[in-house]
Short mmCIF file of C-alpha atoms and ligand atoms in Angstrom, two decimals:
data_model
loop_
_atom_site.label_atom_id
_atom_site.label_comp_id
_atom_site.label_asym_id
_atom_site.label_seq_id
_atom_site.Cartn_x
_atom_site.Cartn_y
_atom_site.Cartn_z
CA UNK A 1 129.32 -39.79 37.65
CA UNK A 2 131.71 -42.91 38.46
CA UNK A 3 133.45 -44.15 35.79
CA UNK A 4 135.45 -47.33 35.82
CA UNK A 5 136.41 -49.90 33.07
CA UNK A 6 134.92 -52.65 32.19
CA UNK A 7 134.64 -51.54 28.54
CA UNK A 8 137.79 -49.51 28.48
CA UNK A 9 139.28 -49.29 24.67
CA UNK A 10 135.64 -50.66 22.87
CA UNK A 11 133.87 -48.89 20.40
CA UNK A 12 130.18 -50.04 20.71
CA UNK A 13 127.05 -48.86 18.69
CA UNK A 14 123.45 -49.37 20.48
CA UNK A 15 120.52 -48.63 18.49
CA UNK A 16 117.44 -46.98 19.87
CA UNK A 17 119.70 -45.38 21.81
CA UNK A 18 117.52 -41.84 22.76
CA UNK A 19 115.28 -43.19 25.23
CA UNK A 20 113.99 -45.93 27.06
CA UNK A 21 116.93 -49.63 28.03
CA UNK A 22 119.24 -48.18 24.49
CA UNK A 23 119.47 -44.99 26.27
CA UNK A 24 119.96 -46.49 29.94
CA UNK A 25 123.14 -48.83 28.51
CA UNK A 26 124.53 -46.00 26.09
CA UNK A 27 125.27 -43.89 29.84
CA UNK A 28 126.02 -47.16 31.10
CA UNK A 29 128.94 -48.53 28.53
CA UNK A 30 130.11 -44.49 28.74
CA UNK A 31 130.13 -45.19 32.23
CA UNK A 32 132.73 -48.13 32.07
CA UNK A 33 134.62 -46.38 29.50
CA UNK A 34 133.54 -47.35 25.96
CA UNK A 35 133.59 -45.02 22.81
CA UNK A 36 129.67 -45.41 22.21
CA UNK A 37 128.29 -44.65 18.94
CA UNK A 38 124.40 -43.56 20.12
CA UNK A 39 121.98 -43.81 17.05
CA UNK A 40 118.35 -43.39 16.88
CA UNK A 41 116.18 -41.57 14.30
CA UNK A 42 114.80 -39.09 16.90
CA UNK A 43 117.28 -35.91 16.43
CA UNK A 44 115.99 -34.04 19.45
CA UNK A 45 116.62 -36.79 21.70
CA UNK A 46 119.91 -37.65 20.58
CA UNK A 47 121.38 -34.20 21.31
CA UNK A 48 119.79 -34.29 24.69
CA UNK A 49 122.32 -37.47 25.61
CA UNK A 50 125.07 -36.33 23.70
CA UNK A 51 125.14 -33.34 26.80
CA UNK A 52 124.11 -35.76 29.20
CA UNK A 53 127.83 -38.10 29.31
CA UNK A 54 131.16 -37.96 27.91
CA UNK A 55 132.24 -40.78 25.57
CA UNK A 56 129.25 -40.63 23.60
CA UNK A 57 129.29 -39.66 19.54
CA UNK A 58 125.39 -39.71 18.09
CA UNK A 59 124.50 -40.35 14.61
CA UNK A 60 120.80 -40.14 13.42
CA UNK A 61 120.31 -43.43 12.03
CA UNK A 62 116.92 -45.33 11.07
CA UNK A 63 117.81 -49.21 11.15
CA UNK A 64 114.64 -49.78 8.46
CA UNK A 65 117.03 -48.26 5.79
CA UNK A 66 119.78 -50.20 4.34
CA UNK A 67 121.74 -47.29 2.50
CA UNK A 68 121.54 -45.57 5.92
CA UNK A 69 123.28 -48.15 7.75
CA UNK A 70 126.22 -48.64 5.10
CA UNK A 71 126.78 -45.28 5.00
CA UNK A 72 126.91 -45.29 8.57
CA UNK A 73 129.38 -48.37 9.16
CA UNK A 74 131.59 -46.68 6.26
CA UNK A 75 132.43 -43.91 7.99
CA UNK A 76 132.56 -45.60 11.36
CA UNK A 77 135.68 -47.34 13.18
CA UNK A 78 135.34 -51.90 13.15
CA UNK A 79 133.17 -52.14 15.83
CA UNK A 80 133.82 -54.25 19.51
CA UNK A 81 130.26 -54.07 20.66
CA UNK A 82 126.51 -53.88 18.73
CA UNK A 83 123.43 -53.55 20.88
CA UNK A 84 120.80 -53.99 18.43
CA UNK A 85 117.90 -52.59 20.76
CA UNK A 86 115.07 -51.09 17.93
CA UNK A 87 112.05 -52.79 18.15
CA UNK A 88 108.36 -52.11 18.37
CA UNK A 89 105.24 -53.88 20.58
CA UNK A 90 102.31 -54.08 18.22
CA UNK A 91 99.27 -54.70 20.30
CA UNK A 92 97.16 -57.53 19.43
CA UNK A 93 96.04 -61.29 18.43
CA UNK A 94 96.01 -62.61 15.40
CA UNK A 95 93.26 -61.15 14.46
CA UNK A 96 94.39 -57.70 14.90
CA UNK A 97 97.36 -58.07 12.77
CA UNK A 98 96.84 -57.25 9.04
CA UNK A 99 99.79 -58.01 6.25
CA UNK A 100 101.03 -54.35 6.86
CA UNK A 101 101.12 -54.43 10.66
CA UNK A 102 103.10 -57.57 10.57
CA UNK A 103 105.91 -56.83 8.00
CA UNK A 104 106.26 -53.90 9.73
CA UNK A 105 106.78 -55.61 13.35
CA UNK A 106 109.25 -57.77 11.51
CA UNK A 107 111.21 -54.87 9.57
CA UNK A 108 111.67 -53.23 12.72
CA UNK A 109 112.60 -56.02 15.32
CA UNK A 110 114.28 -58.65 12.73
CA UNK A 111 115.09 -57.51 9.45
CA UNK A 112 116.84 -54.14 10.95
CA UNK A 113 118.73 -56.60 12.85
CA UNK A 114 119.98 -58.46 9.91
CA UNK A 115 120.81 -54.91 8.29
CA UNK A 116 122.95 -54.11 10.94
CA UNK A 117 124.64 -56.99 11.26
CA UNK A 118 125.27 -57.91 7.66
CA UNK A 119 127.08 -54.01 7.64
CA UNK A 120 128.95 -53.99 10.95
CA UNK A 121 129.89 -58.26 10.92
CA UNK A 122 133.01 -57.92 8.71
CA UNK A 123 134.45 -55.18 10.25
CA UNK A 124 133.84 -57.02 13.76
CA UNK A 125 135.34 -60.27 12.79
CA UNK A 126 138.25 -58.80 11.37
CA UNK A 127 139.31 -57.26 14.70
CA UNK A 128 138.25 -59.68 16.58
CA UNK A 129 141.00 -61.76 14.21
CA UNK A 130 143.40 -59.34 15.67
CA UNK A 131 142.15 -59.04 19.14
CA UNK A 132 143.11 -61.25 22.39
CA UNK A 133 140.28 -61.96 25.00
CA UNK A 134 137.19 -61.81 24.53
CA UNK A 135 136.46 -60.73 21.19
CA UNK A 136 133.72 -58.94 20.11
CA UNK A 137 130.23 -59.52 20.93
CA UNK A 138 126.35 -58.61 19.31
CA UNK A 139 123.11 -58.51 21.76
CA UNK A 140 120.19 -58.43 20.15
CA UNK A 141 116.94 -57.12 22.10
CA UNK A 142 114.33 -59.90 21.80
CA UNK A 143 111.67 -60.34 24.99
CA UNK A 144 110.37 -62.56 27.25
CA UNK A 145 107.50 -62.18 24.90
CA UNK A 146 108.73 -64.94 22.24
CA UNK A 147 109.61 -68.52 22.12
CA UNK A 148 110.03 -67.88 25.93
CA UNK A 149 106.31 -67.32 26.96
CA UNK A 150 103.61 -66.53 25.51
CA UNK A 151 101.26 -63.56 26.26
CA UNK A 152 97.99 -62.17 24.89
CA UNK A 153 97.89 -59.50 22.54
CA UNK A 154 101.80 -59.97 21.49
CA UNK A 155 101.30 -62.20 18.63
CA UNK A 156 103.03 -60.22 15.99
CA UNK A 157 105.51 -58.74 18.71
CA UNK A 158 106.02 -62.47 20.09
CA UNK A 159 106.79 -63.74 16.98
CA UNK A 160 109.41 -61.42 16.42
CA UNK A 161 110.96 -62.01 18.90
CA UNK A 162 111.07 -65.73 18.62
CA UNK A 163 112.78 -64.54 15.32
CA UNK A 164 115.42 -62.66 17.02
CA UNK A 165 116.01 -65.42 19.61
CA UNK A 166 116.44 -67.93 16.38
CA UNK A 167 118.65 -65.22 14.54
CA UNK A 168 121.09 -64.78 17.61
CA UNK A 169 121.43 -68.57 17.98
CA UNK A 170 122.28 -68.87 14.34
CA UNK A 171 124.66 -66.20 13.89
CA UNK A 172 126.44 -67.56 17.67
CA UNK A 173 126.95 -70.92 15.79
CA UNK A 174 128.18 -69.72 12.24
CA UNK A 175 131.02 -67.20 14.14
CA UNK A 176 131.30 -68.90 17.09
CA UNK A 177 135.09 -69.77 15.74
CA UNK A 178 136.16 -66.26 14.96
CA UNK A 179 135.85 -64.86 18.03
CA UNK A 180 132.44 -63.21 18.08
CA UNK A 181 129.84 -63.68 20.21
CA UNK A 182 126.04 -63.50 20.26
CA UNK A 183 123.52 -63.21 23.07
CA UNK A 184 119.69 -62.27 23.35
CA UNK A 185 117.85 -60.20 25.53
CA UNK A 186 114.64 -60.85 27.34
CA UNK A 187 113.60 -58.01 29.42
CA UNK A 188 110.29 -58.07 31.95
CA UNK A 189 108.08 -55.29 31.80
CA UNK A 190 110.43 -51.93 31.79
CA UNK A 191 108.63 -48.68 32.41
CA UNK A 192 109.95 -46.75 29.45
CA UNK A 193 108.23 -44.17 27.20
CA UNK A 194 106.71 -46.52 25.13
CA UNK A 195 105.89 -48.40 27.46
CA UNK A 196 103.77 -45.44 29.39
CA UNK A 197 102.51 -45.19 25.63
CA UNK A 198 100.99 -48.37 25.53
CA UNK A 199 99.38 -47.87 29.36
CA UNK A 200 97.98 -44.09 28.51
CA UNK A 201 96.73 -46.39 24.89
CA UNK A 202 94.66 -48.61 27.23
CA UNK A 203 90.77 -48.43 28.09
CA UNK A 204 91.70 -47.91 31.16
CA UNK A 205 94.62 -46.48 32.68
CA UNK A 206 95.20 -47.31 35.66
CA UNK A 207 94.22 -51.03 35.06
CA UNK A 208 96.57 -51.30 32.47
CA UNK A 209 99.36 -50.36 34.68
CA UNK A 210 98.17 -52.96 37.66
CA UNK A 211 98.11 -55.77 35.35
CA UNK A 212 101.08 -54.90 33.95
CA UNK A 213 102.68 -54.70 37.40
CA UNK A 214 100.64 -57.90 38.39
CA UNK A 215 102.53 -59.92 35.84
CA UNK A 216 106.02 -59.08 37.68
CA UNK A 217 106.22 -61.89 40.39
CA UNK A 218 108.97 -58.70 42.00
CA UNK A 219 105.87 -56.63 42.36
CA UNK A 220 106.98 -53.83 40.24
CA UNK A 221 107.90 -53.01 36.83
CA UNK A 222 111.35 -52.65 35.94
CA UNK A 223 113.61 -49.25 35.01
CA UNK A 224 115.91 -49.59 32.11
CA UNK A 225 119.10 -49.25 34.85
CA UNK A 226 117.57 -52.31 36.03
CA UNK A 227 118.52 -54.13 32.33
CA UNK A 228 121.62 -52.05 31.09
CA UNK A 229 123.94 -53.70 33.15
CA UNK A 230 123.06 -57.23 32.03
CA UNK A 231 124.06 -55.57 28.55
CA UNK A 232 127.17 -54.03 29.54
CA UNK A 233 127.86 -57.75 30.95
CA UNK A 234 127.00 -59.44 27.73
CA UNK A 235 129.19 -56.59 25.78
CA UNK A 236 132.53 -56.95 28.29
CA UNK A 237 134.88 -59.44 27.85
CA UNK A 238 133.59 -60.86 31.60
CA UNK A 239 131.06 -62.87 29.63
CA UNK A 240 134.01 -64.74 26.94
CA UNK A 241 132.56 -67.82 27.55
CA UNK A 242 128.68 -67.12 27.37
CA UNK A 243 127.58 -67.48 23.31
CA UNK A 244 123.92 -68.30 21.99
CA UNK A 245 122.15 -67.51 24.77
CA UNK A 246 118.75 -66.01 25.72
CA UNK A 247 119.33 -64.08 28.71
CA UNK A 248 115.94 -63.37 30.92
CA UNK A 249 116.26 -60.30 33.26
CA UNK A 250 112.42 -60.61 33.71
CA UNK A 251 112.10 -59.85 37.70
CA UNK A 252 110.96 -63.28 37.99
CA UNK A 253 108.59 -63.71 35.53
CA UNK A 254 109.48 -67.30 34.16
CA UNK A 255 110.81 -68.83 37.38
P1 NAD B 301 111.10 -47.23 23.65
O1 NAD B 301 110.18 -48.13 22.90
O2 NAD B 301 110.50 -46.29 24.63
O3 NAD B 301 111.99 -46.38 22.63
C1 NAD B 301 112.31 -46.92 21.39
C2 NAD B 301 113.32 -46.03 20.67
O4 NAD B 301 113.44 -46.60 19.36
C3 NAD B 301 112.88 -44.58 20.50
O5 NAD B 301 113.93 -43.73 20.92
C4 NAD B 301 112.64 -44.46 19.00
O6 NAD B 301 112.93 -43.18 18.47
C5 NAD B 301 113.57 -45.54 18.46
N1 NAD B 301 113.19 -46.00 17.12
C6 NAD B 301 111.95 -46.26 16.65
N2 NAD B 301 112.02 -46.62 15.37
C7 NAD B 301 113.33 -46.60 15.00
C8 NAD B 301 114.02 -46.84 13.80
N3 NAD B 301 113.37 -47.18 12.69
N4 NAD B 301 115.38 -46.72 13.80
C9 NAD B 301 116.03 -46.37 14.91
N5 NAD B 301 115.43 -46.10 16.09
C10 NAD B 301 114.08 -46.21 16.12
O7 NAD B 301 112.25 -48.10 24.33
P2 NAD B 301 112.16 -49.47 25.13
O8 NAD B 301 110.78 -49.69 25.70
O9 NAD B 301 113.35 -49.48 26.02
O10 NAD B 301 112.34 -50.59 24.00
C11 NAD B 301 113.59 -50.86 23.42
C12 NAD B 301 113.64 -52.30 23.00
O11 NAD B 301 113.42 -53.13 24.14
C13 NAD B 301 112.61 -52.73 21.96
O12 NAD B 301 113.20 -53.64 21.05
C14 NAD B 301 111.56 -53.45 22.80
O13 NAD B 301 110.84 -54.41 22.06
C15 NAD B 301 112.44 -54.10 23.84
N6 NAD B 301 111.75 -54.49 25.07
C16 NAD B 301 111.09 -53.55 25.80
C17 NAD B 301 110.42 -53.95 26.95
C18 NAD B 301 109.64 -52.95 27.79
O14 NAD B 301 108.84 -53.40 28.62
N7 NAD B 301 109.84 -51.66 27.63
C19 NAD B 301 110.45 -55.29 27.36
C20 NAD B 301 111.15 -56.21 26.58
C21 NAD B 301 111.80 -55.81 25.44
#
C-alpha cells in the first residue's frame, strides 16, 4: 500500500464507512495518513476493514440515533474531517412514496446529517480556532439526483438530496468565519452493493444495469476509488479556499 500525506495529523470520521464510496475514502484518508474513525451499524463489515489498513479505529454507530452519536463524539478526539456519507435511494415517484417511506429517506440522508453535525461542530470549530491552514472541513454525500437533475423514480431520494445540498450551503455561510468548511457531494452512478441491490431489485436485470450504464455519457458506471479521492480533496487542506459548494464527480452526466 503507498502511503503519503495529504491528511497527515487529521482525525476524520466517515459514516457508512463498511462498504460501498464511505468504505473506498476510509482506505483512502488511511492512505494519506489520517487517524480515521470508520463507523457504520454493520459490525461484520466493520471488522473486515479494520484488518484491511492501518490508521483506521471502527465504532458501530447508527447516525438515526441521537444518544448514539453523543456518546460517540464524547468519547472521541475534536474532529479535523466529517464525511457524512449514510444515505439511502428509495425507489419511486410520488406516488410510490407513503408518509413512512419519506420520513424515513429524510432521517437517513438529512436529519442524521444534522445529528452529526450538531455533536461533532463544537468540537471542530474549537480546533479549528487553534489551528493554522486550512481548518477543518464537513462533506456531506448528496447526489446528482437533487436540485442538480432530476431523474425518475428518485423523488423522495432527490429531494433529499436537494436538502443536503441546501444544508451544506447553510452551514458553509454561518461558519464560514471560523475556519470550517462545507462541501457537497454529487456522485454519478457508482457500482456499490446497494447499488447491485437496486439492479438484482429490477424486472429485469440486465436492463437495469444498461440503462443505468446508458445514463453515464463515460460509458460506464463508476467504482467508489473513482469518488474517494474527490473526498480526500475536499477533506485536505489543498481545497482552503473551496466552501459551499456542490461538487459533481458524475462521469459526465450534467455537462
Ligand atoms: P451502500 O449504499 O452500498 O452502503 C451504505 C452503507 O450505509 C452500508 O454499509 C450500511 O450498513 C450503512 N448504513 C445504512 N444505514 C445506516 C445507519 N442508519 N447508520 C449508519 N450506517 C448505515 O453505499 P453507497 O452506494 O456508496 O452509498 C453511500 C452514499 O452515497 C449514500 O448516501 C448514497 O445516497 C450516496 N450516493 C450513492 C451513489 C451510487 O450510485 N452508489 C450515487 C450518488 C450518491
Amino acid at each position: 500500500m503507498t502511503t503519503s500525506s495529504r491528511l497527515r495529523n487529521k482525525t476524520i470520521l466517515v459514516t457508512a464507512a463498511a462498504q460501498g464510496i464511505g468504505r473506498a475514502t476510509a482506505l483512502a484518508c488511511a492512505r494519506e495518513g489520517a487517524q480515521v474513525i470508520a463507523t457504520d451499524i454493520n459490525a461484520a463489515l466493520l471488522d473486515k476493514l479494520a484488518h484491511a489498513s492501518t490508521g483506521i479505529r471502527t465504532a458501530v454507530l447508527d447516525v438515526r440515533s441521537a444518544e448514539a452519536i453523543a456518546a460517540l463524539a464524547a468519547e472521541l478526539p475534536a474532529l479535523d474531517g466529517l464525511f457524512n456519507c449514510a444515505g439511502y435511494v428509495h425507489h419511486g415517484s410520488v406516488l410510490d412514496c407513503d408518509e413512512a417511506a419519506w420520513d424515513f429517506s429524510f432521517d437517513l440522508n438529512v436529519k442524521s446529517m444534522y445529528r452529526m453535525v450538531r455533536a461533532f461542530l463544537p468540537g471542530m470549530l474549537d480546533k479549528a480556532k487553534r489551528r493554522e491552514g486550512g481548518g477543518t472541513s464537513i462533506v456531506n454525500m448528496a447526489s446528482m439526483a437533487s436540485s442538480v437533475k432530476g431523474f425518475p423514480n428518485r423523488f423522495a431520494y432527490g429531494a433529499s438530496k436537494a436538502a443536503v445540498i441546501g444544508m451544506t450551503k447553510a452551514l458553509a455561510a454561518d461558519h464560514v468565519q471560523q475556519g470550517l468548511r462545507c462541501n457537497a457531494l454529487c456522485p454519478g452512478t457508482v457500482d456499490t452493493p446497494s447499488l447491485r441491490e437496486r439492479i438484482a431489485a429490477a424486472p429485469d436485470p440486465a436492463q437495469a444495469e444498461r440503462d443505468f450504464i446508458a445514463r453515464q455519457p463515460m460509458g460506464r458506471l463508476a467504482v467508489a476509488e473513482d469518488i474517494a479521492p474527490q473526498v480526500v480533496y475536499l477533506l485536505s487542506d489543498e481545497s482552503r479556499f473551496v466552501t459551499g459548494q456542490v461538487v459533481l464527480v458524475d462521469g459526465g452526466v450534467t455537462i
